[in-house]
PDB file of C-alpha atoms in Angstrom:
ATOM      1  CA  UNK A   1       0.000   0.000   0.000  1.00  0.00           C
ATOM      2  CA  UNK A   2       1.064   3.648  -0.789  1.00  0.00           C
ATOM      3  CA  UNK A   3       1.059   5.834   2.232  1.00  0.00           C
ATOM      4  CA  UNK A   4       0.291   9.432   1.673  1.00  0.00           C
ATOM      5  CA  UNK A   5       2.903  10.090   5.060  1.00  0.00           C
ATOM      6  CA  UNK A   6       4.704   8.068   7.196  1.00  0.00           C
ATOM      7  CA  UNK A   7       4.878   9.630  10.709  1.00  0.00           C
ATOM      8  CA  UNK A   8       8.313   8.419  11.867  1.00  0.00           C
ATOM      9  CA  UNK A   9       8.076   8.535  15.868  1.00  0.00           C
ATOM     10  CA  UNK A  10       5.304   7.870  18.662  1.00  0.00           C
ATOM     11  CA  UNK A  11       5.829  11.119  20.595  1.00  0.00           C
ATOM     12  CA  UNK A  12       3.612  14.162  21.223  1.00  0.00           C
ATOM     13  CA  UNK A  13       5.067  15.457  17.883  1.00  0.00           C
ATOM     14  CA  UNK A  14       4.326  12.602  15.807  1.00  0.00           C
ATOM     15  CA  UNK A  15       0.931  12.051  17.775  1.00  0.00           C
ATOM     16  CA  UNK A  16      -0.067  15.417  16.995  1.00  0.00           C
ATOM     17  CA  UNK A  17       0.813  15.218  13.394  1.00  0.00           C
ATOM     18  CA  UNK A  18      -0.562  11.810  12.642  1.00  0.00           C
ATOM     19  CA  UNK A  19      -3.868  13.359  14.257  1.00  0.00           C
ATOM     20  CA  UNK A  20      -3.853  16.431  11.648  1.00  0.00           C
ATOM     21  CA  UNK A  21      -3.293  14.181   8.693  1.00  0.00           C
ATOM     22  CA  UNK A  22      -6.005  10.985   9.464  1.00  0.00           C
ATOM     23  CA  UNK A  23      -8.574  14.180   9.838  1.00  0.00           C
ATOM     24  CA  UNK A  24      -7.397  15.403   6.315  1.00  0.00           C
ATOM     25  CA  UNK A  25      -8.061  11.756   5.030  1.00  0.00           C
ATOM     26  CA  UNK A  26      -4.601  11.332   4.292  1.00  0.00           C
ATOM     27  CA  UNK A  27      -3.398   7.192   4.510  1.00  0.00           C
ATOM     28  CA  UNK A  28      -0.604   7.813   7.656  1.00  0.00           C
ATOM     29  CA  UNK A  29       1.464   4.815   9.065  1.00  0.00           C
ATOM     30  CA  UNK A  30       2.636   6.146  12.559  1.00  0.00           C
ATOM     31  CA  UNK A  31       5.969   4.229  13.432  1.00  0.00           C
ATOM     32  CA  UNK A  32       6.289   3.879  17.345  1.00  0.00           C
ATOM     33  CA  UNK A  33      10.109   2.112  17.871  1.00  0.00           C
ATOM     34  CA  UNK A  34       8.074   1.799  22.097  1.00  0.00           C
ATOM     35  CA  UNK A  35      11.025   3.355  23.674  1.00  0.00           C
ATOM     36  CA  UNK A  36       9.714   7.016  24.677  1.00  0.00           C
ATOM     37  CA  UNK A  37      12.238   9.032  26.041  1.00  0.00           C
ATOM     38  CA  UNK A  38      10.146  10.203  28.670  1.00  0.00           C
ATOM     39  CA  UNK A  39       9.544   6.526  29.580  1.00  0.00           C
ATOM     40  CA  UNK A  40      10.971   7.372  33.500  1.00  0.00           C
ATOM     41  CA  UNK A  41       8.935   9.985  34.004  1.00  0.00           C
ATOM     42  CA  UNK A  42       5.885   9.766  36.746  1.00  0.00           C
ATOM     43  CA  UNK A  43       3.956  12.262  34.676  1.00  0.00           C
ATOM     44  CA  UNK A  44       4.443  14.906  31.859  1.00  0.00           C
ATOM     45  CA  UNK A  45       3.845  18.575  33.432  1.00  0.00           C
ATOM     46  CA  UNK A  46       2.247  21.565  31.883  1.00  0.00           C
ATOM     47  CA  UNK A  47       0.523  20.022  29.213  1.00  0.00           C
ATOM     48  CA  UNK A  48      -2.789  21.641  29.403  1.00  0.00           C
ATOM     49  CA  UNK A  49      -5.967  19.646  29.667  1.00  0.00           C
ATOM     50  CA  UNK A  50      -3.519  16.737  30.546  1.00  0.00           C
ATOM     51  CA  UNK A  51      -1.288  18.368  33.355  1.00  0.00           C
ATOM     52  CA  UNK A  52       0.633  15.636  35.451  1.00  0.00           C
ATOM     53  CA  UNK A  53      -0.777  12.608  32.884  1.00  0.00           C
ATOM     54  CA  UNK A  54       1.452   9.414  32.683  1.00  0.00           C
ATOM     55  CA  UNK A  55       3.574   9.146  29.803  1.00  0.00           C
ATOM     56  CA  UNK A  56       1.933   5.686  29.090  1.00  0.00           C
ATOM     57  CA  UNK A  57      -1.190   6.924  29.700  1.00  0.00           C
ATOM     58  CA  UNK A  58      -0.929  10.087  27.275  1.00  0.00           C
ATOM     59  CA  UNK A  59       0.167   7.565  24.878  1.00  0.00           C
ATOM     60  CA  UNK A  60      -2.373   5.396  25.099  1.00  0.00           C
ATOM     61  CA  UNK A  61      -5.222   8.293  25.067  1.00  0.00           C
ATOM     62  CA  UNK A  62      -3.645   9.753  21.841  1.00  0.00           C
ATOM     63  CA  UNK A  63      -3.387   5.951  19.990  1.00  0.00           C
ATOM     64  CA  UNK A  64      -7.376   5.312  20.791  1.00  0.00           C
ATOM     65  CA  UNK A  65      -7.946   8.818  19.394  1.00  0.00           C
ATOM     66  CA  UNK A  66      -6.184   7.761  16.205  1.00  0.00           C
ATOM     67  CA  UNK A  67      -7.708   4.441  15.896  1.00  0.00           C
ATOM     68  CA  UNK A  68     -10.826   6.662  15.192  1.00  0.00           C
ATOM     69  CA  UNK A  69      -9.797   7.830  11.565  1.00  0.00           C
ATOM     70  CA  UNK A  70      -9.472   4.611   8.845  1.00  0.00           C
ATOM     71  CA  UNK A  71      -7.074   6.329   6.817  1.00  0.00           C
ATOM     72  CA  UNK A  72      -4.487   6.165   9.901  1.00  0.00           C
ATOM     73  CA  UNK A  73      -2.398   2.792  10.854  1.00  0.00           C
ATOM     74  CA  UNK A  74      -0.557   2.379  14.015  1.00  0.00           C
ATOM     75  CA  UNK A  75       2.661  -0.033  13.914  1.00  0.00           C
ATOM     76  CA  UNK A  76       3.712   0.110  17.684  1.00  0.00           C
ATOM     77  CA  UNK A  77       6.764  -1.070  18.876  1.00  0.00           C
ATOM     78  CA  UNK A  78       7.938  -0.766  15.206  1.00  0.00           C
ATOM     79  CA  UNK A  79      11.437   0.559  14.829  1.00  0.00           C
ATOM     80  CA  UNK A  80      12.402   2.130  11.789  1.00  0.00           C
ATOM     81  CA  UNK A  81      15.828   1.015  10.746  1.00  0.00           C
ATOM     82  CA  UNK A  82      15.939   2.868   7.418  1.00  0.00           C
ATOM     83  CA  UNK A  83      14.269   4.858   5.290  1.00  0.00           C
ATOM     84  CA  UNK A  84      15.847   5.633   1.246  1.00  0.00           C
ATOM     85  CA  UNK A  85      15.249   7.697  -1.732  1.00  0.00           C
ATOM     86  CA  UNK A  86      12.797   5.814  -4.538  1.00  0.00           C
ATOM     87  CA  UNK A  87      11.896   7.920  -7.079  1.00  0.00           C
ATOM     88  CA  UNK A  88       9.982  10.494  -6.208  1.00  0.00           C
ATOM     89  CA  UNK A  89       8.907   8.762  -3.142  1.00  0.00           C
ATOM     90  CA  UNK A  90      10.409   6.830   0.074  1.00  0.00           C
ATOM     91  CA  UNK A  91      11.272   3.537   0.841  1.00  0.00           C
ATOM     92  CA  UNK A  92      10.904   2.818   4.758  1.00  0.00           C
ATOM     93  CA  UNK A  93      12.209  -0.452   5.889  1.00  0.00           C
ATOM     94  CA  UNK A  94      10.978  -1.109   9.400  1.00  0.00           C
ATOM     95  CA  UNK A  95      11.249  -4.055  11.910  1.00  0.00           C
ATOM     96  CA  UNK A  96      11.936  -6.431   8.607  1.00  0.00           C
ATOM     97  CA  UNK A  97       8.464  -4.976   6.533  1.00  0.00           C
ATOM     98  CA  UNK A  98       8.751  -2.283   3.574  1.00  0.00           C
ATOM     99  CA  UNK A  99       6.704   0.714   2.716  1.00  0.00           C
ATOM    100  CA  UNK A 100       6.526   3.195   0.377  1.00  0.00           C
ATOM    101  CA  UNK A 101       5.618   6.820   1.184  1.00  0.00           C
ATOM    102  CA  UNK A 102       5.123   9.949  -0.914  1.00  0.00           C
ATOM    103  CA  UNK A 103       6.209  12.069   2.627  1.00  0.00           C
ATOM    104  CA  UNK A 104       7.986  11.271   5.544  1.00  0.00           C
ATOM    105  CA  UNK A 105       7.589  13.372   9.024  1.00  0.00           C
ATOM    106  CA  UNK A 106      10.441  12.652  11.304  1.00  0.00           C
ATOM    107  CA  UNK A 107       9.229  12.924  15.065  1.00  0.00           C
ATOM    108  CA  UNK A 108      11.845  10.579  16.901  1.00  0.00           C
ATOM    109  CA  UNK A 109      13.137  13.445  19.695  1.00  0.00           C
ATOM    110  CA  UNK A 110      16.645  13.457  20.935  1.00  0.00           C
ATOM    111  CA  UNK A 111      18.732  10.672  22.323  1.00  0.00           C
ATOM    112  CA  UNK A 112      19.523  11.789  25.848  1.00  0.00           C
ATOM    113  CA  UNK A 113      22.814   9.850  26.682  1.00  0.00           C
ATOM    114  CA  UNK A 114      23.104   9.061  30.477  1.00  0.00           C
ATOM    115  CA  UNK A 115      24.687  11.647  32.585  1.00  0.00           C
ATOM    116  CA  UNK A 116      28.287  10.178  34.172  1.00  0.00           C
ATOM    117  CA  UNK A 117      27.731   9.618  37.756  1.00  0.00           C
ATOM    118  CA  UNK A 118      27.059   6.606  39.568  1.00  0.00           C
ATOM    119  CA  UNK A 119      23.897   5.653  40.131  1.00  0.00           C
ATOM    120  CA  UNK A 120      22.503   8.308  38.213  1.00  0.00           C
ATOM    121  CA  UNK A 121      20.369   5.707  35.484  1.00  0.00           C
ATOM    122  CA  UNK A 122      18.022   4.592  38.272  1.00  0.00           C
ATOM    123  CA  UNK A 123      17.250   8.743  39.644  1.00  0.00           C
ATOM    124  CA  UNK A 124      16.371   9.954  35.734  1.00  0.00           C
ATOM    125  CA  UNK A 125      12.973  10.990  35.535  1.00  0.00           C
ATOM    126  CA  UNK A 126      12.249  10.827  38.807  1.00  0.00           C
ATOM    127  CA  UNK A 127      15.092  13.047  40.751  1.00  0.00           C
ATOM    128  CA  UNK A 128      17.301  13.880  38.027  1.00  0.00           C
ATOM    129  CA  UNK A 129      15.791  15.868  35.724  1.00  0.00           C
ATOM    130  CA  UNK A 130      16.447  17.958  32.552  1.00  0.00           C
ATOM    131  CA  UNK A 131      13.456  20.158  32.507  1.00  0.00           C
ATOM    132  CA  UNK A 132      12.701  22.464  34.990  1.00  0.00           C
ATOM    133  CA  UNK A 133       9.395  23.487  33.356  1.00  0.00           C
ATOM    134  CA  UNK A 134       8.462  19.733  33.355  1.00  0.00           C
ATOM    135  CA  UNK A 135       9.088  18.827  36.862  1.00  0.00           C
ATOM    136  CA  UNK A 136      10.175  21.977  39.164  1.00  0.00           C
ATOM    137  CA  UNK A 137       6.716  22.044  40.378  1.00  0.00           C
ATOM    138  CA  UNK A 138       6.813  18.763  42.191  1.00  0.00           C
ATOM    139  CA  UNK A 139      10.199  19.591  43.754  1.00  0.00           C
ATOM    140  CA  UNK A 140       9.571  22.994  44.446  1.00  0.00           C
ATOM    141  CA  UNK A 141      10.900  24.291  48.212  1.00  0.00           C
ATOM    142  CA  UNK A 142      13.298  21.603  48.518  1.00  0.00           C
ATOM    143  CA  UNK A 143      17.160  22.062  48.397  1.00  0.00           C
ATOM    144  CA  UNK A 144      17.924  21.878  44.431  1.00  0.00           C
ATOM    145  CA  UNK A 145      21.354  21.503  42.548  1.00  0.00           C
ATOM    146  CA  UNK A 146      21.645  22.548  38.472  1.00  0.00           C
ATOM    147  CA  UNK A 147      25.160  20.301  36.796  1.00  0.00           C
ATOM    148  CA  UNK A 148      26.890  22.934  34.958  1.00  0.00           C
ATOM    149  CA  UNK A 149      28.446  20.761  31.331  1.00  0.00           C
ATOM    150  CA  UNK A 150      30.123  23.672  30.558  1.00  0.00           C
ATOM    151  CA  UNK A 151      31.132  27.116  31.512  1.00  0.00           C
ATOM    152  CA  UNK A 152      28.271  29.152  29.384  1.00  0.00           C
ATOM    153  CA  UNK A 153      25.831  27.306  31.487  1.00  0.00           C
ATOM    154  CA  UNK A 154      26.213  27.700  34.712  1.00  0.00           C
ATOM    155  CA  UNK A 155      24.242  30.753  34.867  1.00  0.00           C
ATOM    156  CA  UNK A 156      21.346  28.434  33.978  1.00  0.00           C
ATOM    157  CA  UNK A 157      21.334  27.652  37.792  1.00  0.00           C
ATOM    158  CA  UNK A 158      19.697  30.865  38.710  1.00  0.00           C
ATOM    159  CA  UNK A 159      16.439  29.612  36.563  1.00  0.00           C
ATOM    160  CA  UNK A 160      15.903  27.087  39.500  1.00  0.00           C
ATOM    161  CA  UNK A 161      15.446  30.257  42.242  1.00  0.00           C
ATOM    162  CA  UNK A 162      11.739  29.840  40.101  1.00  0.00           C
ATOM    163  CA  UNK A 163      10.700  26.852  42.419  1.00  0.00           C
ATOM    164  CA  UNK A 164      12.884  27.217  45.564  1.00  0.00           C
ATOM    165  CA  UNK A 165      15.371  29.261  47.375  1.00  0.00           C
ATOM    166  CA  UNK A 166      17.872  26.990  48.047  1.00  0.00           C
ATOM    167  CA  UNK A 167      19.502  26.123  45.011  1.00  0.00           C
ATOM    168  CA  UNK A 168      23.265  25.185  44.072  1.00  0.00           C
ATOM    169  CA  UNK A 169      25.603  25.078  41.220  1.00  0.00           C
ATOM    170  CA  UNK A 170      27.962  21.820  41.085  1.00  0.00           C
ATOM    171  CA  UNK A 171      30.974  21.279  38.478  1.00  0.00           C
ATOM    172  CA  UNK A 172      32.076  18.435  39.481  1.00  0.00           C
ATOM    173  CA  UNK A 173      35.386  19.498  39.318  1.00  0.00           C
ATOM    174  CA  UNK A 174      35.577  20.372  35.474  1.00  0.00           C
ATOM    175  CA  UNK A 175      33.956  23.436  34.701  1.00  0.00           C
ATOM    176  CA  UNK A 176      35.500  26.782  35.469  1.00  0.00           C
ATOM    177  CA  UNK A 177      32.886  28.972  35.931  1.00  0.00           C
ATOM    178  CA  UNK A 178      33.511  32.696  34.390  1.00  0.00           C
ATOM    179  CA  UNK A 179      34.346  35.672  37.159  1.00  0.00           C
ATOM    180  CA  UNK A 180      31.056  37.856  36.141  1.00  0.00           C
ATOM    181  CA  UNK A 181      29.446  34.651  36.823  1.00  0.00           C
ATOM    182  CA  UNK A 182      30.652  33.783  40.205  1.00  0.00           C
ATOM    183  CA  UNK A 183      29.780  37.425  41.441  1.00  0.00           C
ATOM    184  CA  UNK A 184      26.257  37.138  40.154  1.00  0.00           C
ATOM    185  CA  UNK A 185      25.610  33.953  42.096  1.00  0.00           C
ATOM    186  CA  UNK A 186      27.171  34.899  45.516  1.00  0.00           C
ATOM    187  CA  UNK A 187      25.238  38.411  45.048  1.00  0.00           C
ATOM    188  CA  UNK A 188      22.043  35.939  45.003  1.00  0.00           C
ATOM    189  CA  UNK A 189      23.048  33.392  47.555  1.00  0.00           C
ATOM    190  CA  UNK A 190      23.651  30.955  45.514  1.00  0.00           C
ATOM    191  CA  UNK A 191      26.941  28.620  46.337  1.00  0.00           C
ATOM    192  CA  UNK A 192      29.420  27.137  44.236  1.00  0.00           C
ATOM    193  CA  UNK A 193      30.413  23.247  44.692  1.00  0.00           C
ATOM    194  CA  UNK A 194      33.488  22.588  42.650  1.00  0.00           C
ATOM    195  CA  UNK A 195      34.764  19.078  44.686  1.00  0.00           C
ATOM    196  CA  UNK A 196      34.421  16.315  42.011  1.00  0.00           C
ATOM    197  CA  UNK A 197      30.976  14.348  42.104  1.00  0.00           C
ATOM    198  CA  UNK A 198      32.089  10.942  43.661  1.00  0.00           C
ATOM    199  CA  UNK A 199      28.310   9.405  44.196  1.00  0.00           C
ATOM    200  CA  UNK A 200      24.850  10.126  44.819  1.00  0.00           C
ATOM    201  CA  UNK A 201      22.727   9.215  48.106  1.00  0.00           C
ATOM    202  CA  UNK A 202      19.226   7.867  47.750  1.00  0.00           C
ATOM    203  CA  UNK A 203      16.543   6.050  49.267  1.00  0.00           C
ATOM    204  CA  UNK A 204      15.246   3.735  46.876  1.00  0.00           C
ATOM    205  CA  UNK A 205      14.174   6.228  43.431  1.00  0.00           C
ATOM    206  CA  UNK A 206      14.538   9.459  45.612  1.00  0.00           C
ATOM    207  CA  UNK A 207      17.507  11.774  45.610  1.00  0.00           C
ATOM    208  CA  UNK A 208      18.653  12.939  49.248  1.00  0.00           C
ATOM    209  CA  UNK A 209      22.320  13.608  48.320  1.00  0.00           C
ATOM    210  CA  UNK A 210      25.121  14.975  46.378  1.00  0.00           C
ATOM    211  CA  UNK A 211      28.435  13.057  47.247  1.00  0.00           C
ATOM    212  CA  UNK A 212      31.433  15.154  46.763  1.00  0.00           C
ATOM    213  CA  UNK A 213      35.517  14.860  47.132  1.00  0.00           C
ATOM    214  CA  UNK A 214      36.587  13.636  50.874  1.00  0.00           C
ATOM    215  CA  UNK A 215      33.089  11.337  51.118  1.00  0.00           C
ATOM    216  CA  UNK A 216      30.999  14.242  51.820  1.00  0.00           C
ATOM    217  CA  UNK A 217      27.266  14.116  51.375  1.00  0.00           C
ATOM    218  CA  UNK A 218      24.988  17.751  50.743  1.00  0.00           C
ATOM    219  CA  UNK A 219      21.727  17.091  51.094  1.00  0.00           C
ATOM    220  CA  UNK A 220      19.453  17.697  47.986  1.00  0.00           C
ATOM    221  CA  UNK A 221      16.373  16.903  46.788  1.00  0.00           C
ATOM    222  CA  UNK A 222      16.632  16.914  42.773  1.00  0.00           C
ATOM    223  CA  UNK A 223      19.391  17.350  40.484  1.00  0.00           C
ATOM    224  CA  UNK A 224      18.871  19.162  37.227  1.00  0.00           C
ATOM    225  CA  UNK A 225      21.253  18.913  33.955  1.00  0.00           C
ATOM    226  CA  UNK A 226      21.587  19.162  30.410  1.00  0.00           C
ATOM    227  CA  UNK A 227      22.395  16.026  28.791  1.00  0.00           C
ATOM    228  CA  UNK A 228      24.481  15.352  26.075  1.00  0.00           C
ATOM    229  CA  UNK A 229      22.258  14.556  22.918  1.00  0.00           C
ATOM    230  CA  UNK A 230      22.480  12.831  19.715  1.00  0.00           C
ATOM    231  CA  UNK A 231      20.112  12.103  17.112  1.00  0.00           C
ATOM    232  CA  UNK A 232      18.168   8.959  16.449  1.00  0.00           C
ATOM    233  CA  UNK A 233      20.185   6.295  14.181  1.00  0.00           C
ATOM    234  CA  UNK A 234      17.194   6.427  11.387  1.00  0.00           C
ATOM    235  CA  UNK A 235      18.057  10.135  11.042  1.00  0.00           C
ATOM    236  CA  UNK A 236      21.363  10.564  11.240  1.00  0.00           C
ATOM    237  CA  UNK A 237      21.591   7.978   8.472  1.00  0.00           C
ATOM    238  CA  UNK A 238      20.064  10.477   6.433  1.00  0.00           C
ATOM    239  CA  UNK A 239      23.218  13.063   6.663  1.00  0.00           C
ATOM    240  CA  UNK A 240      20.705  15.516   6.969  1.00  0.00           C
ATOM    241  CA  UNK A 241      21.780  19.502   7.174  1.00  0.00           C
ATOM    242  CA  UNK A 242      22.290  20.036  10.859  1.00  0.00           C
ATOM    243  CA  UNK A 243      22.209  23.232  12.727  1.00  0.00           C
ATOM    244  CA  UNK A 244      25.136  24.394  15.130  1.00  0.00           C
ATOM    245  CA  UNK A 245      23.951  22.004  18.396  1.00  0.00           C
ATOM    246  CA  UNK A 246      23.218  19.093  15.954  1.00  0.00           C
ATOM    247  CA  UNK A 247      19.388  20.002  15.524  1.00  0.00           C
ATOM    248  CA  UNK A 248      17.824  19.479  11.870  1.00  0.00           C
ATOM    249  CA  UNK A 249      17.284  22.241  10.151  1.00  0.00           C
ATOM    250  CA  UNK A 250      14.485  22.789   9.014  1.00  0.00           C
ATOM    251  CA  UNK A 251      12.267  25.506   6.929  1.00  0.00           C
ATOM    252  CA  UNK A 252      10.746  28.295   8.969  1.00  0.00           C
ATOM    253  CA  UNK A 253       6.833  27.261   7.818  1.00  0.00           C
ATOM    254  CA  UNK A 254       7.103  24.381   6.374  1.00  0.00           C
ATOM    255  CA  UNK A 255       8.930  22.400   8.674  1.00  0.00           C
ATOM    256  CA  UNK A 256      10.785  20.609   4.973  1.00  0.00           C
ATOM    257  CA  UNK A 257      14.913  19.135   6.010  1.00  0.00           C
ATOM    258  CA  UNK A 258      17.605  19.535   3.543  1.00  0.00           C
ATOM    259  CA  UNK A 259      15.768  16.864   1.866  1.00  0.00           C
ATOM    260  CA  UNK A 260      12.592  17.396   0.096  1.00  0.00           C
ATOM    261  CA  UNK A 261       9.672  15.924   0.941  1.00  0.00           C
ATOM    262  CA  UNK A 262      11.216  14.781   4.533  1.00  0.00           C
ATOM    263  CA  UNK A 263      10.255  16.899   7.044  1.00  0.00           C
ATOM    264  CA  UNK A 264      10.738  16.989  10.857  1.00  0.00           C
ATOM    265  CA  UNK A 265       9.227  18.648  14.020  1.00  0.00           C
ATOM    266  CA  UNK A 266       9.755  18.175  17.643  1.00  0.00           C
ATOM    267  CA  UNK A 267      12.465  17.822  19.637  1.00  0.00           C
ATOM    268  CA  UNK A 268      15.074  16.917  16.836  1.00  0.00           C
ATOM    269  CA  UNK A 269      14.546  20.143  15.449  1.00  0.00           C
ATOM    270  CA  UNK A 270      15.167  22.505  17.911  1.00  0.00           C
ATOM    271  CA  UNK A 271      17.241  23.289  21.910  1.00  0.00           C
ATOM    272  CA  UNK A 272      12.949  24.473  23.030  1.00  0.00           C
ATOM    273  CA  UNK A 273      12.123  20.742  24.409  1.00  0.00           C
ATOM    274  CA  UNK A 274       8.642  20.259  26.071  1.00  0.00           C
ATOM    275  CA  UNK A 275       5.984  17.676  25.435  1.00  0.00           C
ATOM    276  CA  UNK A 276       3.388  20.506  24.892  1.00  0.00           C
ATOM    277  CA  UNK A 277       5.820  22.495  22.383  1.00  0.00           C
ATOM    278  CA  UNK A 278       6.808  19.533  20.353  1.00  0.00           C
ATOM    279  CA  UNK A 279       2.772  18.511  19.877  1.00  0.00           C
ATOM    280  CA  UNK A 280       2.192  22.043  18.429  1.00  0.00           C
ATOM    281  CA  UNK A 281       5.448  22.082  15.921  1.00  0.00           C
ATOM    282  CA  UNK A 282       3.925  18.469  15.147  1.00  0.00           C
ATOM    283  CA  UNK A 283       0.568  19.904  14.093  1.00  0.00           C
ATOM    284  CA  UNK A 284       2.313  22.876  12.286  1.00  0.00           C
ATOM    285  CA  UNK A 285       3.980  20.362  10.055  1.00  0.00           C
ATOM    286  CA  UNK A 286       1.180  18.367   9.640  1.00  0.00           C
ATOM    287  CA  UNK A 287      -0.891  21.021   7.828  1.00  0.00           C
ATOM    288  CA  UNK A 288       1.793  21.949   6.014  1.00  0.00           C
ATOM    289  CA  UNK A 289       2.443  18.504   5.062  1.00  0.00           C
ATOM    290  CA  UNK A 290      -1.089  18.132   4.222  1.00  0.00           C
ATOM    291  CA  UNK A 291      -1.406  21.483   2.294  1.00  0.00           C
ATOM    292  CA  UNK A 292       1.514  20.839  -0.278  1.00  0.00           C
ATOM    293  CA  UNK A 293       0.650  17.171  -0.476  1.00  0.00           C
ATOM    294  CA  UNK A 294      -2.960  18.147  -1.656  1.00  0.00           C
ATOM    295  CA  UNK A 295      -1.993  21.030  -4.123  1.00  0.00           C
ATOM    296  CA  UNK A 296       0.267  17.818  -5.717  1.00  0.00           C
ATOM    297  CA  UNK A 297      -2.406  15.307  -5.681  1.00  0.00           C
ATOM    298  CA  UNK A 298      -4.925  17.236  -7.370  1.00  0.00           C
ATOM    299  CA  UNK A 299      -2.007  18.675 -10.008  1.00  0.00           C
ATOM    300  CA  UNK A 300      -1.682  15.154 -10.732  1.00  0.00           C
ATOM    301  CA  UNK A 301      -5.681  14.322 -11.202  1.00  0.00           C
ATOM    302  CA  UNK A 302      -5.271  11.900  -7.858  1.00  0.00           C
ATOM    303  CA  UNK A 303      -7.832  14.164  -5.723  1.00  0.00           C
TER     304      UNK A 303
END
């Protein structure tokens, strides 16, 4: 069968868009790989109407919404391994089945790779955190600490003064942080750790410590950091153009990569990451999608 798109990702991006096109009648394969990267996560924050949902649950609300237009076709827990030029269409090869698509929306996010501290794989997404939009909410009034990756960010740390008073900037002994920046924080009250990060104290899935240099422990409640990120394999198979932090670019309105007729929204496309932000960009591209699709199809006598 000839898919009009083929909706490469499960998130709120590819949701969104895979919602657009089954109410435009278009013939949509969403392509779920099942591995959200919000997967950790109790719940997904500031999503209105759905505030505090379940990641599985938002999922599963948005795939019986789909199932209610014919001309859409869920393949869950479907990864994509490759997708290639044929013709003027695209072959995707996924989870050993082909299809052929005159569009292709890529919605796969970011990879976030794990942050380097012990212990840290079993606090993400429930103390250890990326988004302070997402999650500061929950943690708010409790003693917080921001991971500076580099020296440009550690000002980031005064964001966190948002949800709580008693915040912290660590470097774990390999970021120097810049003079106008180290007056700025001690004129707010907000310390410096610089010992190297040797550990961090829990009970069970719950952050209660920072472990530093000489076995000391500081007591806080959440850690906050930005990860290192790479793109999905299927996509960076594609070589396509890539902005300066490794995003796709893509066109202004239309959403189109460096390759026509492959487009991309969400989280691969830009540093503004949010479940709520990624579902609009997905329904942006959709239409436009959907727009230049139809103007093609009726050139061609097809509509």
């Amino acid at each position: 069968m000839l898919l009009d798109v083929a909706v490469i990702g499960g998130g709120p991006a590819g949701l969104a868009a895979a919602l657009v096109l089954g109410r435009s009648r278009k013939r949509t394969a969403l392509f779920d790989g099942g591995t959200p990267r919000n997967a950790t996560a109790a719940y997904i924050g500031g999503f209105v109407t759905q505030d505090r949902i379940a990641p599985a649950s938002f999922r599963h609300t948005a795939h019986e919404d789909l199932r209610a237009y014919p001309s859409v076709d869920l393949h869950l827990d479907t990864m994509v391994d490759r997708i290639e030029r044929a013709g003027a269409k695209f072959r995707i090869l996924a989870s050993g089945a082909e299809y052929t698509a005159r569009r292709v929306l890529l919605a796969t996010g970011m990879i976030d790779e794990p942050i380097p501290l012990p212990g840290s794989r079993e606090l993400w997404g429930t103390s250890l955190f990326q988004c302070p939009y997402c999650h500061g909410y929950e943690v708010a009034d409790r003693p917080l600490a921001f991971l500076a990756p580099e020296p440009g960010e550690a000002p980031w740390v005064q964001l966190l003064r948002s949800w709580s008073r008693d915040v912290m900037l660590f470097t774990n002994a390999s970021v120097e942080v810049e003079p106008a920046c180290r007056v700025a924080l001690a004129e707010a009250s907000i310390p410096i750790e610089e010992r190297r990060i040797i550990g961090l104290a829990r009970t069970g899935r719950q952050l209660t410590g920072i472990v530093v240099d000489g076995n000391v422990t500081i007591p806080r409640s959440a850690l906050f950091f930005r990860p290192v990120q790479r793109q999905a394999p299927v996509v960076a198979g594609l070589a396509l153009a890539l902005d300066d932090r490794n995003y796709v670019r893509v066109g202004e309105d239309d959403y189109e990569t460096s390759i026509r007729g492959i487009h991309a929204a969400g989280d691969l496309m830009t540093h503004y990451h949010g479940a709520l932000a990624a579902a609009a960009a997905g329904s942006k591209a959709a239409h436009s999608i959907n727009h230049g699709l139809t103007v093609d199809l009726v050139g061609q006598g097809l509509l």
